[in-house]
């Protein structure tokens, strides 16, 4: 797999025309299904290639329907990659737990390399979305939105639910100001605005259930870190607020957070809290424990139970 | 365009030239202002424009006298701009005015005292306004609008000229406000940061020295920025300042300040009277305030939702929902955040009611009772949802006590179960 050319090396004659770029992207998408190379190698290669596609596009200053489609596809790639990364990490952690992993695999798939992959992906997603929005705006016909525009716009909201995450920088209030009425009223935007409201309120139960019932696959992938946040918040709240003499049953919590009970237990431990078994044999969380801590920044996304992912293809 | 004879045209142009040069010589700022204020569409400027379009070769008139040639460059561009403006070529008008402005600022630099500051203000204002008109023309012709952005750069240059030790520095705040208006219109609000930093940290500026009018405008815009960033204590300070020092006769300005100050005050628990809202025609907030007073969640949702409120259409030509209107002004997210305060109010009402009927057990709020109250408001929630919300309320210190989930009851603390916000926003 060849190295990318740096921007300085690329000359006008090297810039590929649109049909070539489209073909390149089609080829890259086909690689996702390949089992020949490790995911990391595939990821790095695809990352480099999509970045160079974006460079070629921006140098030619192209902005039309076909280009929009290209950018949308690249955004898809980024989000799919997130999913692959999370799956890969889960797989790695399970392996570690049961001591079956080959040392080489472990070395080449360390948490730090996955963490940086994830970060790069989020950055590329953010940049691609920004460019995509500029093109949407530049080609704006009154009262018209492109076929997938509402969903791709909704991803911005989901990336920015937490203002301190600092992904793109502009305050949400300003971003909403610029949207057209048609966009604001779209089903996807109403959905994420509702999620935003629930998130900011801290309403962990309804946030998770709303997400599970309505999110598209892309929206779900982009929201995964926030599901984790809301679940941690739930554990935190329950520990702080609930009656000391009535330890909280994990089964109940697992239903509200749409998690497996064993995952809830794991999350409690991540938060520095101890669980125990009561006289009926149920696992409970004793409350008002003083050792509550923020769980480590990580991608240990526990499964969302009862969620059927609607793939957008 | 009226018919003008060549003789009359000659007369008008020469009269203007004399007026212009005299106002500079005698440092007569107010006359100069009137001579430059295109967008005011004054009769004298329009008639001059007509004369220019008839005469066509105004440059020859300028070169006729030594008195005029000193300002040849300035006047040539100015005339060209006015001519284009008159016939509706707004892009041309802007481009020429931009050249005029550049030349004028060069002259201004050389004038020792700050006598022409008011005239400079007019130039800045016209630059911005003409750029907006030019962009409208570009958009309607299917081209991308870029003149307002250029105007921003020009205004920054002017700012740079005023940022010095001379008495002219007093004008920097006016230019700052023009920049704010430009950036807000363009949506490039992040650019405000650098000029704010200059005003607030540069040692040459003393905020108190600036004219009150400019200070009010400055605090209005920086207050709005704080609202966008949801820094409520800072927003409160700045917008309150603007309100306090705003000219009480400027009703429109007061209304604009209140439009942003009210949501900020609401987030820290301070409610305006209905009278205030009505007097300043801020009807859009009446339902929100009522919802907070009564703990009426349904009313809050209704005030922020998608339904179109025809009776609220005061100055817009299209009918938009309240949600869209609030989103456009940038206060929607602030108002939405009030939901928890409305829940708090509702809980307090239930508590007060229980105190009247059974004081010994008033501090125990059964989840079932809360769910019933919510159902009565048209909001159907199961006990898990109610429990979740109560947990959050307590966690964010809007209620004090604990939740006994097995007994399905919230036990409020006997003392101060519903702490006031005391000027701090929720959850801080």
XYZ file of C-alpha atoms in Angstrom:
741
model
C 0.000 0.000 0.000
C 1.614 3.199 -1.132
C 2.160 6.318 0.948
C 0.072 9.387 0.215
C 1.647 12.274 -1.620
C 1.915 15.394 0.476
C -0.078 18.395 -0.669
C 3.100 20.092 -1.877
C 3.857 17.271 -4.273
C 0.530 17.342 -6.035
C 0.458 19.380 -9.193
C -2.525 20.513 -11.199
C -1.940 17.782 -13.764
C -2.009 15.152 -11.027
C -5.467 16.153 -9.826
C -7.892 13.441 -10.785
C -11.100 14.319 -12.581
C -14.462 13.506 -11.021
C -15.180 10.180 -12.745
C -11.790 8.842 -11.616
C -12.478 9.936 -8.039
C -15.847 8.219 -8.111
C -14.260 5.005 -9.315
C -11.571 5.262 -6.608
C -14.174 5.591 -3.911
C -16.118 2.624 -5.243
C -12.930 0.586 -5.026
C -12.276 1.751 -1.453
C -15.776 0.790 -0.391
C -15.236 -2.705 -1.772
C -12.128 -3.030 0.415
C -14.276 -2.828 3.538
C -15.455 -6.338 2.845
C -11.993 -7.736 2.228
C -10.593 -10.221 4.721
C -7.126 -10.232 3.197
C -5.612 -7.469 5.350
C -5.935 -6.494 8.995
C -8.536 -3.894 9.749
C -5.916 -1.410 10.821
C -4.064 -1.627 7.542
C -7.311 -1.304 5.636
C -8.345 1.612 7.796
C -5.088 3.497 7.310
C -5.171 2.962 3.581
C -8.788 4.047 3.249
C -8.160 7.039 5.505
C -5.268 8.219 3.348
C -7.117 7.648 0.105
C -10.321 9.379 1.138
C -8.310 12.332 2.375
C -6.600 12.618 -0.978
C -9.958 12.382 -2.730
C -11.137 15.299 -0.633
C -7.981 17.246 -1.498
C -8.471 16.668 -5.212
C -12.097 17.700 -4.954
C -11.371 20.900 -3.119
C -8.591 21.838 -5.521
C -10.968 21.577 -8.422
C -13.578 23.586 -6.572
C -16.268 21.223 -7.699
C -19.722 21.477 -6.266
C -22.568 19.517 -7.794
C -24.832 16.564 -7.123
C -22.209 13.954 -7.914
C -19.701 15.606 -5.620
C -22.281 15.774 -2.869
C -22.792 12.069 -3.268
C -19.039 11.491 -2.955
C -18.861 13.469 0.271
C -21.865 11.659 1.659
C -20.220 8.348 0.878
C -17.005 9.423 2.580
C -19.031 10.431 5.648
C -20.598 6.976 5.571
C -17.137 5.468 5.533
C -16.083 7.418 8.595
C -19.152 6.401 10.540
C -18.892 2.769 9.480
C -15.272 2.870 10.536
C -16.345 3.983 13.990
C -18.581 0.964 14.196
C -15.769 -1.323 13.046
C -13.447 0.232 15.574
C -15.868 -0.302 18.415
C -16.443 -3.869 17.320
C -12.715 -4.438 17.037
C -12.128 -3.026 20.506
C -14.835 -5.161 22.063
C -13.350 -8.174 20.438
C -9.903 -7.272 21.740
C -11.161 -6.769 25.280
C -12.975 -10.082 25.306
C -9.795 -11.772 24.092
C -7.784 -10.120 26.831
C -10.310 -11.213 29.436
C -9.959 -14.815 28.478
C -6.205 -14.775 27.778
C -6.545 -16.301 24.351
C -5.164 -13.515 22.264
C -1.986 -13.977 20.266
C 0.700 -11.574 21.469
C 1.269 -10.120 18.007
C -2.397 -9.336 17.577
C -2.409 -7.603 20.928
C 0.676 -5.590 20.082
C -0.622 -4.482 16.730
C -4.052 -3.689 18.084
C -3.256 -1.741 21.258
C -5.825 0.528 22.840
C -3.764 3.595 21.997
C -3.674 2.777 18.310
C -7.429 2.261 18.299
C -7.915 5.418 20.301
C -5.942 7.451 17.784
C -7.778 5.763 14.915
C -11.040 6.778 16.496
C -9.891 10.338 17.029
C -8.681 10.652 13.455
C -11.964 9.282 12.266
C -13.981 11.776 14.263
C -11.830 14.583 12.873
C -12.214 13.417 9.329
C -15.949 13.018 9.874
C -16.204 16.546 11.224
C -14.188 17.985 8.325
C -16.099 16.051 5.709
C -19.417 17.128 7.163
C -18.349 20.779 7.156
C -17.383 20.600 3.511
C -20.579 18.765 2.701
C -22.657 21.473 4.371
C -20.809 24.189 2.437
C -21.666 22.456 -0.796
C -25.289 22.018 0.246
C -25.437 25.737 0.984
C -23.650 26.818 -2.180
C -26.116 24.918 -4.330
C -29.128 25.920 -2.330
C -32.390 26.155 -4.225
C -35.148 27.832 -2.197
C -37.153 25.464 0.039
C -35.219 22.490 -1.252
C -33.158 20.016 0.677
C -31.117 17.241 -0.821
C -32.231 13.671 -0.404
C -29.978 12.810 2.545
C -29.286 16.309 3.749
C -31.514 16.196 6.831
C -29.822 13.093 8.127
C -26.311 14.389 7.495
C -27.150 17.670 9.153
C -28.522 15.777 12.132
C -25.117 14.159 12.612
C -23.671 17.578 13.430
C -26.040 17.931 16.363
C -25.118 14.466 17.595
C -21.398 15.249 17.352
C -21.966 18.356 19.471
C -24.291 17.177 22.179
C -21.537 17.696 24.671
C -20.263 21.277 24.248
C -17.007 20.527 25.975
C -16.078 17.840 23.488
C -14.912 20.636 21.179
C -15.241 18.796 17.920
C -16.053 21.709 15.642
C -16.209 24.886 17.681
C -19.297 26.891 16.758
C -21.956 27.154 19.476
C -25.054 25.103 18.715
C -27.329 28.125 18.963
C -25.464 29.810 16.110
C -25.492 26.696 13.978
C -29.269 26.337 14.252
C -29.717 29.966 13.226
C -28.423 29.240 9.797
C -30.685 26.311 8.992
C -33.569 26.774 6.600
C -37.117 26.271 7.872
C -37.518 23.171 5.736
C -34.493 21.575 7.359
C -35.544 22.529 10.873
C -38.951 20.949 10.355
C -37.535 17.737 8.892
C -38.110 14.511 10.747
C -34.395 13.930 11.315
C -33.754 17.392 12.740
C -36.783 17.214 15.024
C -35.522 13.862 16.232
C -32.037 15.078 17.138
C -33.400 18.273 18.660
C -35.461 16.092 20.930
C -32.346 14.058 21.756
C -30.479 17.279 22.480
C -33.212 18.375 24.884
C -33.169 15.032 26.689
C -29.377 14.988 26.826
C -29.116 18.472 28.290
C -31.788 17.691 30.827
C -29.916 14.539 31.823
C -32.975 12.414 31.134
C -31.009 9.207 30.659
C -33.997 6.902 30.369
C -35.806 8.746 27.605
C -32.602 9.667 25.775
C -31.659 6.042 25.368
C -35.138 4.818 24.545
C -35.746 7.616 22.025
C -32.430 6.854 20.354
C -33.175 3.150 20.233
C -36.615 3.613 18.748
C -35.875 6.113 16.017
C -32.206 6.436 15.179
C -30.852 5.474 11.809
C -27.657 3.473 11.744
C -25.530 6.540 11.086
C -27.175 8.444 13.917
C -26.733 5.531 16.263
C -23.014 5.187 15.523
C -22.438 8.896 16.028
C -24.323 8.835 19.347
C -22.530 5.884 20.901
C -20.262 7.955 23.182
C -23.312 9.775 24.503
C -25.126 6.566 25.290
C -22.157 5.707 27.428
C -22.259 9.167 29.036
C -25.946 8.897 29.849
C -25.487 5.460 31.338
C -22.636 6.675 33.525
C -24.769 9.633 34.559
C -27.577 7.252 35.539
C -25.250 5.267 37.766
C -23.921 8.489 39.254
C -27.402 9.883 39.947
C -28.684 6.705 41.483
C -25.688 6.429 43.741
C -26.077 10.030 44.886
C -29.812 10.235 45.200
C -31.284 6.903 46.213
C -32.114 5.779 49.706
C -29.189 4.133 51.440
C -31.333 1.440 53.005
C -32.775 0.370 49.659
C -29.989 -0.784 47.335
C -30.966 -0.364 43.709
C -31.697 -3.547 41.718
C -29.479 -3.805 38.651
C -32.168 -5.619 36.719
C -34.361 -2.545 36.873
C -31.459 -0.322 35.882
C -30.560 -2.604 33.019
C -34.092 -2.310 31.654
C -34.043 1.477 31.885
C -30.631 1.742 30.282
C -31.290 -0.980 27.723
C -28.267 -2.990 28.767
C -27.546 -6.532 29.821
C -27.533 -6.863 33.586
C -23.971 -8.157 33.535
C -22.962 -5.011 31.586
C -24.587 -2.776 34.195
C -22.551 -4.525 36.825
C -19.435 -3.934 34.776
C -20.311 -0.252 34.368
C -20.814 0.154 38.117
C -17.366 -1.258 38.695
C -15.934 1.100 36.087
C -17.433 3.916 38.143
C -15.664 2.670 41.220
C -18.821 1.286 42.797
C -19.351 -2.096 44.391
C -22.331 -4.278 43.737
C -23.636 -7.124 45.851
C -26.323 -9.775 45.973
C -29.361 -9.345 48.176
C -31.294 -11.977 50.097
C -33.418 -12.826 47.041
C -30.365 -13.493 44.940
C -30.731 -10.292 42.908
C -27.725 -8.143 42.141
C -28.088 -4.709 43.654
C -26.175 -1.453 43.861
C -25.810 -0.116 47.403
C -26.138 3.640 47.187
C -24.345 6.612 48.733
C -20.995 4.972 48.118
C -18.282 7.593 48.488
C -15.853 6.167 45.934
C -17.766 7.178 42.860
C -15.460 8.217 40.033
C -15.768 9.068 36.388
C -15.235 5.982 34.282
C -12.158 6.101 32.069
C -12.455 7.692 28.676
C -12.843 4.696 26.494
C -14.877 3.009 23.901
C -16.251 0.218 25.967
C -19.648 0.616 24.433
C -22.016 -1.837 25.946
C -24.611 -3.277 23.629
C -27.925 -1.578 23.231
C -30.496 -4.268 23.931
C -33.728 -4.164 22.048
C -32.368 -2.000 19.282
C -32.795 -2.982 15.662
C -30.399 -1.059 13.530
C -31.937 0.264 10.365
C -29.135 0.302 7.908
C -29.052 3.254 5.568
C -27.570 2.167 2.286
C -34.771 60.144 -12.907
C -35.703 63.746 -13.350
C -34.654 65.786 -16.323
C -31.798 68.143 -15.591
C -30.320 70.670 -17.935
C -26.561 70.769 -18.396
C -26.403 74.178 -16.801
C -28.335 73.085 -13.779
C -26.207 69.945 -13.510
C -23.062 72.043 -13.597
C -24.439 74.249 -10.854
C -25.395 71.388 -8.565
C -22.082 69.628 -8.897
C -20.069 72.747 -8.280
C -22.207 73.554 -5.254
C -21.538 70.130 -3.796
C -17.820 70.426 -4.473
C -17.727 73.742 -2.678
C -19.698 72.444 0.260
C -17.432 69.424 0.546
C -14.192 71.349 0.479
C -15.493 74.037 2.804
C -16.642 71.504 5.344
C -13.146 70.046 5.391
C -11.451 73.397 5.585
C -13.677 74.638 8.381
C -13.793 71.246 10.076
C -17.580 71.221 9.820
C -18.298 67.587 10.609
C -22.086 67.722 10.559
C -22.223 69.137 7.039
C -19.741 66.556 5.856
C -21.909 63.816 7.341
C -24.890 64.955 5.338
C -22.831 65.038 2.164
C -21.774 61.395 2.550
C -24.910 59.753 3.765
C -26.092 57.989 0.582
C -28.522 55.559 2.138
C -30.463 58.381 3.736
C -31.713 59.100 0.210
C -31.813 62.805 0.951
C -33.274 65.028 -1.736
C -30.037 66.931 -2.208
C -27.953 63.796 -2.753
C -30.463 62.338 -5.152
C -30.608 65.516 -7.130
C -26.808 65.606 -7.217
C -26.823 62.032 -8.512
C -29.186 63.026 -11.295
C -26.914 65.907 -12.152
C -23.868 63.623 -12.276
C -25.593 61.192 -14.586
C -26.447 64.013 -16.957
C -23.121 65.809 -16.833
C -21.078 62.602 -17.137
C -17.659 64.222 -16.888
C -17.554 65.463 -13.340
C -13.776 64.946 -13.197
C -13.298 67.913 -15.476
C -15.168 70.062 -12.983
C -13.019 68.792 -10.158
C -9.865 69.638 -12.031
C -11.102 73.121 -12.792
C -10.135 74.548 -9.436
C -7.178 74.025 -7.135
C -9.575 74.024 -4.238
C -11.130 70.808 -5.529
C -8.132 68.968 -6.989
C -6.729 68.393 -3.537
C -9.483 65.842 -3.035
C -9.654 64.618 -6.597
C -9.286 60.927 -5.843
C -11.820 60.991 -3.023
C -14.368 62.952 -5.008
C -14.016 60.924 -8.211
C -14.790 57.674 -6.460
C -17.550 59.288 -4.422
C -19.271 60.603 -7.517
C -18.967 57.303 -9.335
C -20.501 55.533 -6.390
C -23.379 57.970 -6.167
C -24.096 57.664 -9.876
C -24.237 53.885 -9.704
C -26.323 54.033 -6.548
C -28.859 56.258 -8.226
C -29.403 53.917 -11.165
C -29.555 50.836 -8.947
C -26.176 49.272 -9.801
C -25.482 48.449 -6.204
C -22.450 46.294 -6.779
C -20.787 49.099 -8.734
C -21.909 51.574 -6.096
C -20.283 49.508 -3.377
C -17.038 49.019 -5.262
C -16.650 52.718 -5.895
C -17.614 53.597 -2.343
C -15.012 51.168 -1.065
C -12.355 53.045 -3.062
C -13.706 56.329 -1.767
C -13.611 55.041 1.788
C -10.016 53.916 1.464
C -8.990 57.313 0.119
C -11.023 59.133 2.754
C -9.455 57.152 5.564
C -6.001 58.072 4.264
C -6.953 61.764 4.481
C -8.536 61.255 7.864
C -5.287 59.852 9.133
C -3.517 63.066 8.232
C -5.995 65.313 9.999
C -4.545 66.003 13.397
C -7.621 66.324 15.528
C -10.610 64.058 15.773
C -12.977 66.608 14.224
C -14.092 64.290 11.416
C -14.973 61.328 13.609
C -18.734 61.649 13.025
C -18.124 61.744 9.288
C -15.963 58.656 9.561
C -18.842 56.967 11.356
C -21.083 57.796 8.423
C -18.549 56.339 6.006
C -18.347 53.117 8.029
C -22.101 52.854 8.203
C -22.497 53.409 4.481
C -19.784 50.860 3.689
C -21.695 48.219 5.590
C -25.136 49.111 4.300
C -24.041 49.413 0.671
C -22.240 46.070 0.949
C -25.445 44.452 2.172
C -27.339 45.877 -0.757
C -24.631 44.751 -3.154
C -24.757 41.214 -1.806
C -28.504 41.140 -2.264
C -28.021 42.118 -5.884
C -25.368 39.423 -6.349
C -27.564 36.723 -4.838
C -30.519 37.672 -6.952
C -28.287 37.315 -10.012
C -27.212 33.835 -8.929
C -23.706 34.902 -7.913
C -22.118 34.319 -4.539
C -22.319 37.318 -2.157
C -18.888 38.576 -1.093
C -19.122 42.334 -0.629
C -20.145 42.305 3.015
C -17.133 40.162 3.733
C -14.967 42.756 1.971
C -16.660 45.485 3.990
C -15.621 43.625 7.118
C -11.998 43.773 6.055
C -12.256 47.477 5.327
C -13.809 48.157 8.716
C -11.007 46.236 10.392
C -8.578 48.538 8.623
C -10.422 51.571 9.946
C -10.325 50.060 13.394
C -6.579 49.769 13.045
C -6.321 53.456 12.140
C -8.224 54.449 15.272
C -6.361 52.115 17.596
C -3.705 54.583 18.625
C -2.911 57.072 21.322
C -4.586 60.050 19.635
C -8.021 61.348 20.684
C -9.401 59.557 17.598
C -9.334 56.324 19.586
C -12.714 57.207 21.042
C -14.201 56.213 17.690
C -12.943 52.631 17.903
C -16.033 51.373 19.706
C -18.367 52.654 17.004
C -16.357 50.831 14.360
C -16.355 47.742 16.580
C -20.134 47.808 16.651
C -20.284 48.106 12.868
C -18.004 45.084 12.720
C -20.308 43.198 15.088
C -23.288 43.947 12.888
C -21.335 42.789 9.857
C -20.175 39.541 11.423
C -23.593 38.754 12.861
C -25.140 39.258 9.439
C -22.525 37.058 7.810
C -22.813 34.430 10.507
C -19.056 34.605 11.108
C -19.571 35.518 14.712
C -16.304 33.916 15.791
C -14.494 36.836 14.147
C -15.837 39.112 16.853
C -13.376 37.564 19.254
C -10.284 39.353 18.011
C -11.805 42.804 18.039
C -13.324 42.183 21.485
C -9.897 41.228 22.706
C -8.457 44.480 21.341
C -11.088 46.605 23.059
C -10.938 44.820 26.362
C -7.248 44.199 26.799
C -5.409 46.914 24.879
C -4.030 49.539 27.207
C -4.772 52.429 24.877
C -8.501 51.943 25.382
C -10.364 53.021 28.450
C -13.865 51.647 28.212
C -15.345 54.481 30.219
C -14.091 57.036 27.697
C -16.269 55.738 24.907
C -19.639 57.384 24.194
C -22.537 55.801 26.090
C -24.429 55.023 22.916
C -21.558 52.901 21.655
C -21.081 51.215 25.013
C -24.714 50.160 25.035
C -24.467 48.690 21.542
C -21.233 46.948 22.439
C -22.709 45.368 25.546
C -25.766 44.306 23.588
C -23.705 42.371 21.049
C -21.224 40.908 23.496
C -24.161 39.989 25.721
C -25.734 38.143 22.816
C -22.497 36.277 22.237
C -22.585 35.157 25.858
C -26.143 33.935 25.281
C -25.019 31.875 22.295
C -22.272 30.386 24.442
C -24.721 29.941 27.332
C -22.582 31.889 29.815
C -25.579 33.196 31.696
C -24.010 35.211 34.497
C -21.863 37.113 31.950
C -24.819 37.545 29.609
C -26.872 38.923 32.485
C -24.230 41.478 33.409
C -23.749 42.751 29.858
C -27.350 42.849 28.741
C -28.412 44.449 32.011
C -25.805 47.144 31.464
C -27.143 47.753 27.989
C -30.668 48.014 29.331
C -29.691 50.350 32.114
C -27.877 52.852 29.913
C -30.013 52.587 26.817
C -31.825 55.766 25.859
C -35.343 55.222 27.225
C -36.835 56.793 24.122
C -35.316 54.150 21.874
C -38.145 51.654 22.271
C -36.934 49.376 19.500
C -33.503 49.030 21.056
C -34.942 48.335 24.488
C -37.089 45.621 23.015
C -34.079 44.049 21.294
C -32.126 43.990 24.554
C -35.036 42.507 26.475
C -35.515 39.840 23.852
C -32.225 38.329 24.968
C -32.185 39.419 28.569
C -35.469 37.778 29.446
C -34.431 34.189 28.625
C -31.212 34.788 30.564
C -33.101 36.028 33.593
C -35.469 33.091 33.331
C -32.567 30.659 33.486
C -31.467 32.153 36.768
C -34.949 32.107 38.169
C -36.021 35.726 37.679
C -39.404 36.183 36.035
C -40.622 39.367 34.300
C -44.161 40.624 34.869
C -46.752 40.142 32.160
C -47.033 43.900 32.085
C -43.407 44.250 31.070
C -43.869 41.679 28.333
C -46.958 43.397 26.985
C -45.501 46.907 27.177
C -42.557 45.874 25.070
C -44.535 43.626 22.739
C -42.666 40.492 23.768
C -45.724 38.276 23.596
C -43.677 35.268 22.567
C -42.473 34.908 26.158
C -45.838 35.103 27.878
C -46.522 31.369 27.673
C -43.003 30.471 28.752
C -43.226 32.659 31.844
C -46.667 31.335 32.680
C -45.383 27.765 32.389
C -42.626 28.559 34.872
C -45.045 30.206 37.278
C -47.498 27.372 37.246
C -45.224 24.368 36.721
C -47.176 23.702 33.531
C -45.004 21.456 31.366
C -47.564 21.185 28.648
C -47.626 24.932 28.267
C -43.835 25.088 28.016
C -43.791 22.413 25.329
C -46.531 24.254 23.516
C -44.655 27.548 23.697
C -41.612 25.948 22.114
C -43.206 23.698 19.583
C -43.817 23.448 15.939
C -47.336 24.765 15.787
C -47.704 27.989 13.954
C -48.889 30.836 16.075
C -50.577 33.193 13.725
C -51.323 35.813 16.320
C -47.626 36.174 17.006
C -46.883 37.316 13.477
C -45.926 40.908 14.142
C -43.204 41.817 11.759
C -42.494 38.794 9.625
C -44.083 38.238 6.305
C -44.045 34.457 6.572
C -45.745 32.433 9.235
C -43.192 30.518 11.246
C -43.614 28.326 14.277
C -42.392 29.557 17.643
C -39.695 26.920 17.518
C -38.319 28.352 14.320
C -38.583 31.913 15.532
C -36.726 31.130 18.731
C -34.144 29.103 16.841
C -33.508 32.051 14.513
C -32.947 34.463 17.339
C -30.718 31.968 19.090
C -32.628 31.680 22.379
C -34.366 28.375 21.723
C -31.817 26.246 23.556
C -31.887 28.614 26.526
C -35.656 28.351 26.791
C -35.663 24.590 26.397
C -33.341 24.308 29.359
C -36.094 25.778 31.553
C -37.896 22.457 31.517
C -36.288 21.266 34.738
C -37.293 24.496 36.496
C -40.870 23.874 35.401
C -40.693 20.381 36.870
C -39.362 21.892 40.077
C -42.296 24.278 40.232
C -44.736 21.443 39.688
C -43.199 19.403 42.497
C -43.378 22.435 44.748
C -47.077 22.839 44.012
C -47.742 19.199 44.852
C -45.752 19.632 48.060
C -47.661 22.779 49.035
C -50.968 21.055 48.334
C -50.001 18.106 50.484
C -48.927 20.449 53.270
C -52.441 21.816 53.364
C -54.174 18.454 53.539
C -51.697 16.292 55.497
C -48.810 18.343 56.887
C -47.158 15.429 58.700
C -46.510 13.537 55.486
C -46.277 16.446 53.051
C -42.575 15.920 52.434
C -43.197 12.458 50.974
C -44.036 12.683 47.290
C -45.299 9.397 45.939
C -44.205 8.746 42.365
C -47.772 7.722 41.607
C -49.043 11.125 42.757
C -46.507 12.898 40.558
C -47.439 10.705 37.603
C -51.080 11.589 38.183
C -50.303 15.307 38.190
C -48.396 14.912 34.933
C -51.251 12.928 33.387
C -53.577 15.755 34.332
C -51.319 18.020 32.314
C -51.651 15.692 29.357
C -48.244 14.068 29.810
C -48.315 10.333 30.051
C -45.290 8.932 31.869
C -44.617 5.597 33.458
C -43.152 5.400 36.927
C -39.671 4.654 35.616
C -39.688 7.901 33.688
C -40.992 9.827 36.673
C -38.315 8.258 38.835
C -35.653 9.220 36.302
C -36.748 12.857 36.305
C -36.966 13.050 40.073
C -33.472 11.605 40.288
C -32.163 14.299 37.982
C -33.958 17.049 39.893
C -32.348 15.974 43.113
C -28.984 15.388 41.478
C -28.994 18.927 40.070
C -30.015 20.356 43.420
C -33.407 21.592 42.270
C -34.884 19.434 45.016
C -33.328 18.270 48.245
C -33.952 14.815 49.599
C -33.678 11.252 48.439
C -35.525 8.681 46.393
C -36.676 5.417 47.974
C -37.247 3.456 44.840
C -38.651 0.346 46.542
C -41.299 2.401 48.276
C -41.700 4.449 45.090
C -41.519 7.711 46.951
C -39.403 10.852 46.973
C -38.600 11.963 50.497
C -37.941 15.695 50.545
C -35.738 17.280 53.140
C -37.740 19.106 55.777
C -35.702 22.246 55.364
C -35.653 24.144 52.094
C -36.694 21.220 49.896
C -36.708 23.376 46.756
C -33.616 25.576 46.804
C -33.847 28.807 44.889
C -31.487 29.299 41.997
C -30.136 32.509 43.540
C -28.774 33.927 40.351
C -27.014 30.752 39.322
C -28.187 28.686 36.391
C -29.369 25.077 36.933
C -26.720 22.485 37.498
C -23.860 24.873 38.207
